[in-house]
XYZ file of C-alpha atoms in Angstrom:
566
model
C -0.203 6.252 25.796
C 3.066 6.023 24.170
C 3.387 6.893 20.672
C 3.498 3.802 18.151
C 3.267 3.457 14.262
C 1.933 0.520 12.282
C 3.993 -0.306 9.556
C 2.614 -3.396 8.349
C -1.271 -2.526 7.143
C -3.448 -4.044 4.642
C -6.563 -1.769 3.622
C -9.285 -2.598 1.314
C -7.144 -2.607 -1.654
C -5.660 -5.773 -0.721
C -8.243 -6.911 -2.526
C -10.884 -9.468 -0.878
C -8.319 -9.814 1.766
C -7.735 -6.286 3.821
C -10.937 -5.114 5.290
C -9.685 -1.931 6.697
C -11.339 1.260 5.088
C -9.063 3.804 4.673
C -10.800 6.824 5.807
C -11.643 4.621 9.244
C -8.350 3.115 9.562
C -6.724 6.710 9.728
C -9.452 8.150 11.806
C -8.425 5.462 14.564
C -4.807 5.862 14.304
C -5.394 9.537 14.973
C -7.882 8.293 18.077
C -4.861 6.096 18.964
C -2.356 9.279 19.101
C -0.256 7.613 16.318
C 1.499 10.394 14.374
C 1.699 8.282 11.283
C 0.345 5.154 9.463
C 1.901 3.084 6.480
C -0.081 1.510 3.659
C 1.225 -1.866 2.722
C -0.997 -3.783 0.531
C -0.465 -6.948 -1.014
C 1.392 -6.496 -4.502
C -0.341 -3.227 -5.375
C -0.503 0.703 -4.898
C -4.072 1.274 -5.592
C -4.742 2.973 -2.490
C -1.980 5.343 -2.356
C -3.607 8.556 -3.160
C -6.977 7.820 -1.208
C -4.633 6.812 1.860
C -2.704 10.033 1.573
C -5.721 12.203 1.098
C -7.430 10.489 4.280
C -4.205 11.000 6.397
C -4.015 14.831 5.404
C -7.426 15.241 6.266
C -6.988 13.809 9.893
C -3.344 15.382 10.214
C -1.269 12.339 10.383
C 1.660 11.294 8.125
C 1.045 9.037 5.281
C 3.803 6.541 4.624
C 3.685 5.118 1.256
C 4.509 1.145 1.108
C 3.754 -1.937 -0.619
C 4.138 -5.923 0.696
C 5.788 -7.357 -2.264
C 5.500 -10.865 -3.677
C 9.229 -11.868 -4.280
C 10.311 -14.703 -6.285
C 13.679 -16.314 -7.189
C 13.623 -15.131 -11.167
C 10.594 -13.009 -12.303
C 11.383 -14.570 -15.897
C 10.162 -18.238 -14.891
C 6.332 -18.317 -15.298
C 5.617 -22.093 -15.562
C 5.090 -24.575 -12.637
C 4.949 -23.934 -9.239
C 7.325 -20.923 -8.046
C 8.233 -19.875 -4.640
C 6.400 -16.777 -3.362
C 7.655 -14.925 -0.462
C 6.716 -11.371 1.149
C 8.844 -8.276 1.352
C 7.860 -4.849 2.661
C 9.474 -1.635 1.476
C 8.471 1.943 2.504
C 9.372 5.362 0.696
C 11.482 7.462 2.431
C 11.711 10.251 -0.202
C 10.687 11.134 -3.922
C 13.334 8.620 -5.292
C 11.925 5.887 -2.965
C 8.504 6.682 -4.164
C 9.452 6.305 -7.685
C 11.454 3.151 -6.889
C 8.279 1.616 -5.317
C 6.156 2.486 -8.646
C 8.672 1.192 -10.698
C 8.856 -2.362 -8.738
C 5.326 -2.370 -8.736
C 5.130 -1.845 -12.617
C 7.700 -4.263 -13.001
C 5.904 -6.980 -10.968
C 2.741 -6.701 -12.986
C 3.936 -5.875 -16.580
C 7.228 -8.627 -16.619
C 6.846 -10.440 -13.473
C 2.903 -11.365 -13.234
C 2.268 -14.928 -12.723
C -0.417 -15.579 -10.483
C 0.574 -12.904 -8.377
C 2.586 -9.598 -9.467
C 6.299 -10.649 -8.649
C 9.707 -9.058 -8.360
C 12.991 -10.739 -7.471
C 16.158 -9.575 -5.688
C 18.022 -8.982 -9.086
C 15.186 -6.260 -9.703
C 15.097 -5.006 -6.321
C 18.760 -4.469 -6.114
C 18.332 -1.989 -9.235
C 15.539 0.080 -7.485
C 16.495 -0.091 -3.858
C 17.738 3.724 -3.231
C 15.279 5.803 -1.198
C 13.456 2.963 0.527
C 13.106 1.154 4.021
C 13.122 -2.611 3.886
C 11.360 -4.744 6.268
C 11.698 -8.655 6.487
C 7.931 -9.176 6.559
C 5.702 -11.677 8.075
C 6.333 -15.603 8.231
C 6.019 -15.563 4.466
C 8.957 -13.282 4.170
C 12.307 -14.947 2.682
C 14.277 -15.007 6.064
C 11.401 -16.326 8.317
C 10.846 -19.113 5.841
C 14.420 -20.185 5.684
C 14.654 -19.862 9.693
C 11.404 -22.203 9.914
C 13.181 -24.629 7.216
C 16.438 -24.462 9.766
C 18.474 -23.054 6.943
C 20.239 -20.646 9.231
C 23.314 -20.368 7.101
C 21.304 -19.384 3.911
C 19.219 -17.080 6.509
C 22.427 -15.079 7.341
C 23.618 -14.819 3.984
C 20.005 -13.139 2.793
C 20.253 -11.022 5.858
C 23.814 -9.857 4.905
C 22.661 -9.348 1.687
C 19.684 -6.875 2.618
C 22.032 -5.331 5.113
C 24.538 -4.291 2.347
C 22.035 -3.010 -0.093
C 19.890 -1.064 2.454
C 22.136 -0.188 5.042
C 20.471 1.186 8.412
C 17.109 1.086 6.345
C 16.900 -2.461 6.636
C 15.151 -3.880 9.892
C 14.265 -7.269 11.071
C 10.486 -7.480 11.535
C 8.830 -9.125 14.629
C 5.281 -10.255 14.851
C 3.550 -11.734 17.466
C -0.207 -13.190 17.066
C 0.335 -16.062 19.420
C 1.394 -18.441 16.887
C 4.116 -20.896 17.569
C 5.994 -20.471 14.363
C 6.467 -16.907 15.261
C 7.928 -17.593 18.719
C 10.642 -19.637 16.857
C 11.350 -16.832 14.071
C 11.243 -14.097 16.666
C 13.707 -15.689 18.765
C 16.329 -16.024 15.716
C 15.679 -12.654 14.704
C 16.803 -11.213 18.082
C 19.626 -13.263 17.731
C 20.373 -12.038 14.271
C 19.529 -8.483 15.406
C 22.529 -8.591 17.953
C 24.972 -10.481 15.743
C 24.642 -8.326 12.789
C 23.891 -5.163 14.503
C 20.623 -4.721 12.873
C 17.479 -2.968 14.591
C 14.197 -4.827 14.938
C 10.764 -3.293 14.465
C 7.569 -4.643 15.779
C 4.617 -4.725 13.431
C 0.990 -6.355 13.455
C 0.293 -7.466 10.006
C -3.172 -5.466 10.351
C -5.994 -6.794 7.939
C -9.009 -5.113 9.722
C -9.226 -2.442 12.406
C -11.202 -4.010 15.459
C -10.595 -7.370 17.047
C -14.174 -8.244 16.375
C -13.803 -7.181 12.731
C -11.918 -10.634 12.210
C -14.956 -12.694 11.091
C -16.054 -9.854 8.494
C -12.325 -10.342 6.981
C -12.986 -14.066 6.911
C -16.204 -13.405 5.118
C -14.060 -11.184 2.669
C -11.818 -14.087 1.746
C -14.603 -16.566 1.465
C -16.196 -14.317 -1.140
C -12.599 -14.015 -2.806
C -12.452 -18.240 -2.861
C -16.098 -18.984 -3.416
C -16.252 -20.903 -0.114
C -18.689 -20.876 2.741
C -17.595 -19.405 6.328
C -18.530 -23.296 7.567
C -15.888 -24.958 5.252
C -13.313 -26.552 7.226
C -11.048 -27.132 4.186
C -10.862 -23.374 3.216
C -7.798 -21.305 3.972
C -8.325 -19.110 6.774
C -6.167 -16.723 9.494
C -5.283 -18.529 12.518
C -7.031 -16.087 15.015
C -8.539 -12.782 15.523
C -5.246 -10.985 16.328
C -4.556 -9.371 13.270
C -6.059 -5.883 13.736
C -4.945 -2.563 14.446
C -3.558 -2.655 18.080
C -2.789 0.330 20.393
C 0.769 0.917 21.905
C -0.329 -1.100 25.038
C -1.643 -3.809 23.165
C 1.522 -4.132 21.380
C 3.560 -3.554 24.361
C 1.712 -6.279 26.071
C 2.725 -8.817 23.456
C 6.254 -7.522 23.122
C 7.309 -6.943 26.943
C 10.902 -7.625 26.166
C 10.896 -5.599 22.978
C 9.754 -2.013 23.822
C 12.760 -0.702 21.881
C 11.035 -2.520 18.657
C 8.000 -0.559 19.035
C 10.019 2.609 19.579
C 11.897 1.651 16.182
C 8.561 2.585 14.361
C 8.832 5.944 15.253
C 12.269 6.051 13.825
C 11.246 4.644 10.491
C 8.103 7.260 10.373
C 10.721 9.874 10.974
C 12.884 8.678 7.825
C 9.732 8.623 5.603
C 8.849 12.023 4.505
C 7.566 11.951 0.756
C 4.042 13.636 0.078
C 2.244 13.967 -3.015
C 1.898 17.307 -4.657
C -1.011 18.306 -6.153
C -1.700 21.166 -8.922
C 1.646 20.726 -10.459
C 1.443 19.391 -14.087
C 4.439 17.860 -15.844
C 3.226 17.907 -19.612
C 5.738 17.005 -22.444
C 7.011 19.605 -24.766
C 5.501 19.926 -28.149
C 8.036 20.600 -31.077
C 6.222 21.302 -34.054
C 7.779 19.875 -37.321
C 7.831 23.203 -38.812
C 10.271 24.499 -36.542
C 7.742 27.030 -35.373
C 7.021 28.146 -31.950
C 4.002 26.014 -30.255
C 1.733 29.281 -30.223
C 2.286 30.303 -33.979
C 1.897 26.684 -35.017
C -1.296 26.283 -32.800
C -2.463 29.845 -34.621
C -1.976 28.294 -38.145
C -3.639 25.394 -37.518
C -6.575 27.199 -36.370
C -6.715 29.410 -39.431
C -6.599 26.586 -41.541
C -9.412 24.631 -39.882
C -11.492 28.003 -40.254
C -10.952 27.910 -43.988
C -11.964 24.285 -44.322
C -15.036 23.985 -41.814
C -16.745 27.408 -42.618
C -17.762 28.641 -45.904
C -18.476 32.140 -44.308
C -16.419 32.980 -41.106
C -18.950 35.128 -39.423
C -18.191 37.828 -36.675
C -19.713 35.445 -33.937
C -17.425 32.642 -34.984
C -14.390 34.974 -35.178
C -15.000 36.456 -31.722
C -15.532 32.702 -30.310
C -12.014 31.521 -31.696
C -10.444 34.455 -30.350
C -11.711 34.357 -26.901
C -10.947 30.604 -26.769
C -7.318 31.099 -27.886
C -7.136 33.670 -25.149
C -8.159 31.582 -22.441
C -6.473 28.440 -23.582
C -3.088 30.599 -24.027
C -3.488 32.497 -20.694
C -3.898 29.081 -18.703
C -0.758 27.480 -20.528
C -2.786 24.450 -22.464
C -1.587 25.518 -26.124
C 0.813 22.506 -26.043
C -1.853 20.360 -24.405
C -4.007 20.921 -27.326
C -1.078 20.323 -29.916
C -0.463 16.927 -28.285
C -3.880 15.855 -28.357
C -4.038 16.954 -31.682
C -1.047 15.089 -32.608
C -1.801 11.711 -31.499
C -5.487 11.856 -32.869
C -3.837 13.209 -36.208
C -1.418 10.358 -36.268
C -4.163 7.664 -35.776
C -6.240 9.072 -38.703
C -3.131 9.155 -40.789
C -2.603 5.256 -39.838
C -6.282 4.584 -40.668
C -7.352 4.200 -37.189
C -10.890 5.136 -36.432
C -11.510 8.103 -33.902
C -14.535 8.987 -32.504
C -16.123 12.208 -33.109
C -15.643 13.529 -29.618
C -18.086 13.536 -26.558
C -18.061 15.220 -23.319
C -17.098 19.038 -22.323
C -14.588 18.996 -24.892
C -17.041 19.110 -27.657
C -17.457 22.696 -26.512
C -14.402 23.838 -27.717
C -14.448 25.620 -31.418
C -10.631 25.399 -31.343
C -10.618 21.530 -30.554
C -13.060 21.484 -33.459
C -11.215 23.606 -35.795
C -7.915 21.552 -35.295
C -9.440 18.004 -35.884
C -9.927 17.197 -31.963
C -13.341 16.684 -32.377
C -15.746 16.799 -35.079
C -18.775 18.654 -33.193
C -19.601 22.111 -34.235
C -20.248 23.922 -30.846
C -21.512 27.152 -32.681
C -24.138 25.021 -34.645
C -25.358 23.223 -31.512
C -25.047 25.899 -28.714
C -22.334 24.281 -26.847
C -20.328 26.123 -24.089
C -16.847 26.386 -24.084
C -16.853 27.238 -20.427
C -17.823 23.918 -19.408
C -14.418 22.468 -20.767
C -12.344 25.128 -19.765
C -12.301 28.569 -17.841
C -10.010 31.017 -15.701
C -11.960 29.523 -12.429
C -11.621 25.800 -13.243
C -8.933 24.538 -10.946
C -8.213 21.085 -12.641
C -6.766 20.700 -15.918
C -8.873 20.107 -19.130
C -10.231 16.364 -20.193
C -10.460 15.448 -23.427
C -12.410 11.983 -23.807
C -11.270 10.290 -27.222
C -12.568 6.976 -28.222
C -10.373 4.602 -30.604
C -11.377 1.525 -32.352
C -10.469 -1.067 -29.699
C -8.407 -3.337 -31.823
C -6.000 -0.587 -32.655
C -5.667 1.455 -29.299
C -2.526 -0.041 -28.726
C -1.136 1.319 -31.829
C -1.858 4.939 -30.400
C -0.464 4.184 -27.098
C 2.710 3.146 -28.839
C 3.289 6.081 -31.004
C 2.745 8.400 -27.878
C 5.029 6.536 -26.137
C 7.681 6.652 -28.605
C 7.163 10.304 -29.511
C 7.040 11.811 -25.957
C 8.956 9.058 -23.827
C 7.633 6.277 -21.950
C 8.211 8.311 -18.506
C 5.377 10.700 -19.758
C 2.848 7.865 -20.134
C 0.495 6.007 -17.673
C -2.491 3.995 -18.215
C -5.596 4.262 -15.799
C -7.186 1.566 -13.728
C -10.680 1.669 -12.836
C -12.214 -0.193 -9.787
C -15.636 -1.034 -9.874
C -17.093 -1.720 -6.662
C -19.773 -4.458 -5.973
C -23.253 -3.394 -6.179
C -25.351 -3.473 -3.233
C -27.577 -6.391 -4.212
C -24.883 -8.451 -5.498
C -22.792 -7.710 -2.301
C -25.821 -8.876 0.042
C -25.791 -12.190 -2.399
C -22.288 -13.119 -1.928
C -22.132 -12.503 1.998
C -25.614 -14.047 2.585
C -23.882 -16.930 0.388
C -20.952 -17.172 2.510
C -23.016 -17.454 5.579
C -25.586 -19.883 4.000
C -28.413 -17.963 4.245
C -31.294 -19.525 2.141
C -31.745 -18.323 -1.235
C -35.423 -17.430 -0.597
C -34.509 -15.100 2.058
C -31.597 -13.381 0.469
C -34.311 -12.734 -2.760
C -36.760 -11.290 0.005
C -34.284 -8.842 0.790
C -32.815 -7.743 -2.228
C -36.273 -7.667 -4.073
C -37.259 -5.107 -1.520
C -34.420 -2.930 -2.299
C -35.329 0.146 -4.826
C -33.040 0.398 -7.805
C -32.999 4.123 -7.762
C -30.714 4.971 -4.837
C -27.187 5.927 -4.990
C -24.530 6.148 -2.616
C -24.820 4.261 0.413
C -27.562 2.143 -0.857
C -27.488 -0.898 2.244
C -27.441 2.046 4.852
C -30.332 3.937 2.841
C -32.471 0.936 2.636
C -31.946 -0.482 6.189
C -32.811 3.191 7.773
C -29.035 3.414 8.820
C -28.240 6.424 6.754
C -28.920 10.003 8.279
C -28.061 12.882 6.091
C -26.174 15.849 8.260
C -26.778 19.544 7.910
C -24.870 20.523 4.646
C -25.400 17.412 2.912
C -27.478 17.756 -0.444
C -29.953 15.232 0.779
C -30.224 16.832 4.398
C -33.826 16.534 5.644
C -34.340 13.161 3.636
C -35.675 10.338 5.335
C -34.527 7.162 4.095
C -35.428 3.303 4.826
C -37.876 0.710 3.497
C -40.068 -0.360 6.288
C -39.911 -4.133 5.343
C -36.203 -4.065 5.385
C -36.078 -2.173 8.718
C -38.200 -4.603 10.373
C -35.928 -7.692 8.938
C -33.031 -6.075 10.142
C -34.362 -5.476 13.611
C -36.010 -8.525 14.311
C -33.967 -11.297 12.413
C -30.408 -11.833 13.521
C -29.499 -13.568 10.682
C -30.482 -10.600 8.448
C -28.760 -8.322 10.626
C -25.596 -10.151 10.546
C -25.550 -10.451 6.734
C -25.854 -6.692 6.840
C -23.313 -5.612 9.166
C -20.735 -7.830 7.344
C -21.540 -5.919 4.159
C -21.259 -2.177 5.872
C -17.714 -2.574 7.257
C -18.590 0.034 9.747
C -18.896 -1.292 13.500
C -17.092 0.708 15.930
C -14.830 -0.782 18.659
C -17.568 -1.488 20.788
C -19.456 -3.503 18.280
C -22.234 -0.938 17.560
C -22.613 0.454 13.892
C -21.513 3.648 13.197
C -24.184 6.141 11.275
C -22.242 8.873 9.495
C -22.607 10.437 5.969
C -19.457 10.061 3.893
C -18.530 11.539 0.860
C -16.438 8.629 -0.995
C -15.306 10.014 -3.862
C -11.366 10.324 -4.071
C -9.917 13.735 -4.760
C -8.429 13.777 -8.052
C -4.460 13.240 -8.111
C -2.837 15.613 -10.859
C -1.555 12.815 -12.987
C 1.399 13.641 -14.970
C 1.818 14.115 -18.886
C -1.053 13.308 -21.102
C -3.093 11.071 -18.887
C -5.898 13.240 -19.066
C -5.851 13.558 -22.932
C -5.532 9.742 -23.432
C -8.318 9.118 -20.861
C -10.352 6.509 -23.205
C -14.196 5.424 -22.823
C -13.303 2.000 -21.552
C -10.426 1.954 -19.519
C -10.741 -1.658 -18.087
C -10.960 -2.830 -21.518
C -7.801 -1.364 -22.373
C -6.063 -2.804 -19.598
C -7.584 -5.956 -20.273
C -4.539 -6.349 -22.358
C -2.090 -6.349 -19.267
C -1.942 -8.627 -16.357
C -2.762 -5.661 -13.903
C -6.376 -5.823 -14.962
C -6.460 -9.761 -15.129
C -5.144 -9.583 -11.521
C -8.247 -6.977 -10.640
C -10.652 -9.275 -12.494
C -9.816 -12.433 -10.884
C -9.848 -11.016 -7.598
C -13.391 -9.187 -7.763
C -12.789 -5.976 -5.920
C -15.297 -5.781 -3.097
C -13.870 -2.496 -1.718
C -17.190 -1.248 -0.614
C -20.627 -2.825 -0.721
C -22.054 0.584 -2.413
C -22.640 1.425 -5.848
């Protein structure tokens, strides 16, 4: 089979729209002999890190991208505005940074029902990017369908001027009449303006038979039932991850457009780098070197916190200073101390400290925490030790109504490029996921209630699989040898076709032949080594903080059923 690369793919992070789980997606790409795959979720890059890690694990190239929502003017936020699609892929580090910048602008400045950018903004951040004209919802296909051919040509020339040979006209064929019309015109424009075409399939799920499961997700999103004739739904079941042969069969006269996917994949070579921290520099107001200023703060704290400085205390202090200095975290401590101190000076309530950070006597002495680790027998090594691979992580609590002031202080002092916020995805609990899918499939509530009541409350991980006897730990797993399954639920699954249908739609793990794949998975994402102060300013309620901006509102409104597990 010849090589082909999917460049228009929606994962589970296209919230309640995409139904392709990342790990399974890249595994299937590898099985199909594909050397790379792109992630182009709707309006966000939430899945980028998980996608990169999964691609690295199976040995294929990860291509970072996003299908942006494009409007005429992102500052207009009233009435019904035009919202078209555009696919952007990162070629290099510059392109990745521009993807991130555009994504931030879309949420922070352009959010109106959806995160949006406009062409004026794109023009400022187009370096290092490959641009595809997108699906039928793209600007150019829409102009063609409206028979506004002069406008379509003007827009094509605009994209060609901005992106040069990195702009491609995107062909899709799901058997839709509109696509036949658009593709014919795109081929004409490709010849007229010397622009290459590229074939994509707008994949929203992995296998053809996953179409109904993806349909269920959309029903959950819209609060509809599967048999509602008036709801929005995909035209057919062709939006899956097709092989080269399948793509060639729908584009028999456009095989060069299939080859173009390899050309684009070869252009895109950005990789995430882990273990490289980009902390800002701390400059003491006294003009001292950071190490000297750090030592002075500690000595002052010793005199203030202890009436008698015992040898045990002195030895602990010197030990911690040695470890902190040797691992290069003196300025990290000073930065955390700085914004906590600034908060207290402004009368902002600060928590006493929690987590492993309270085990540091140095943190206690300089005022990062207010818990004496000597008094309570707390260990510094839980927080920081020479064998620890990842950076330390202080959990700091600020009063809800004034956390924004702390953020502004850090931004002004250290630079906005050194600051970022954390988004937390809450997956839907197993029982709630079953109830939602059952509602969509119109299963009687009494039957659903019988299922959920039989499910134990103390299970973690693959809850649904464990309850229905579908999870079998492998050798090397912590729970190897444990036999899971609730007999009543197993009997329902095996003997009641409606119950089986509801459960299978929750699992999203059917293989190409339609059988459930049984495997043990570790679903925790590897932690990305985030730049700057993100570990230091990590707060107790990340979602609460994000409720102040549109990014959280979007996630809240489109409640993420990324997985059906806790």
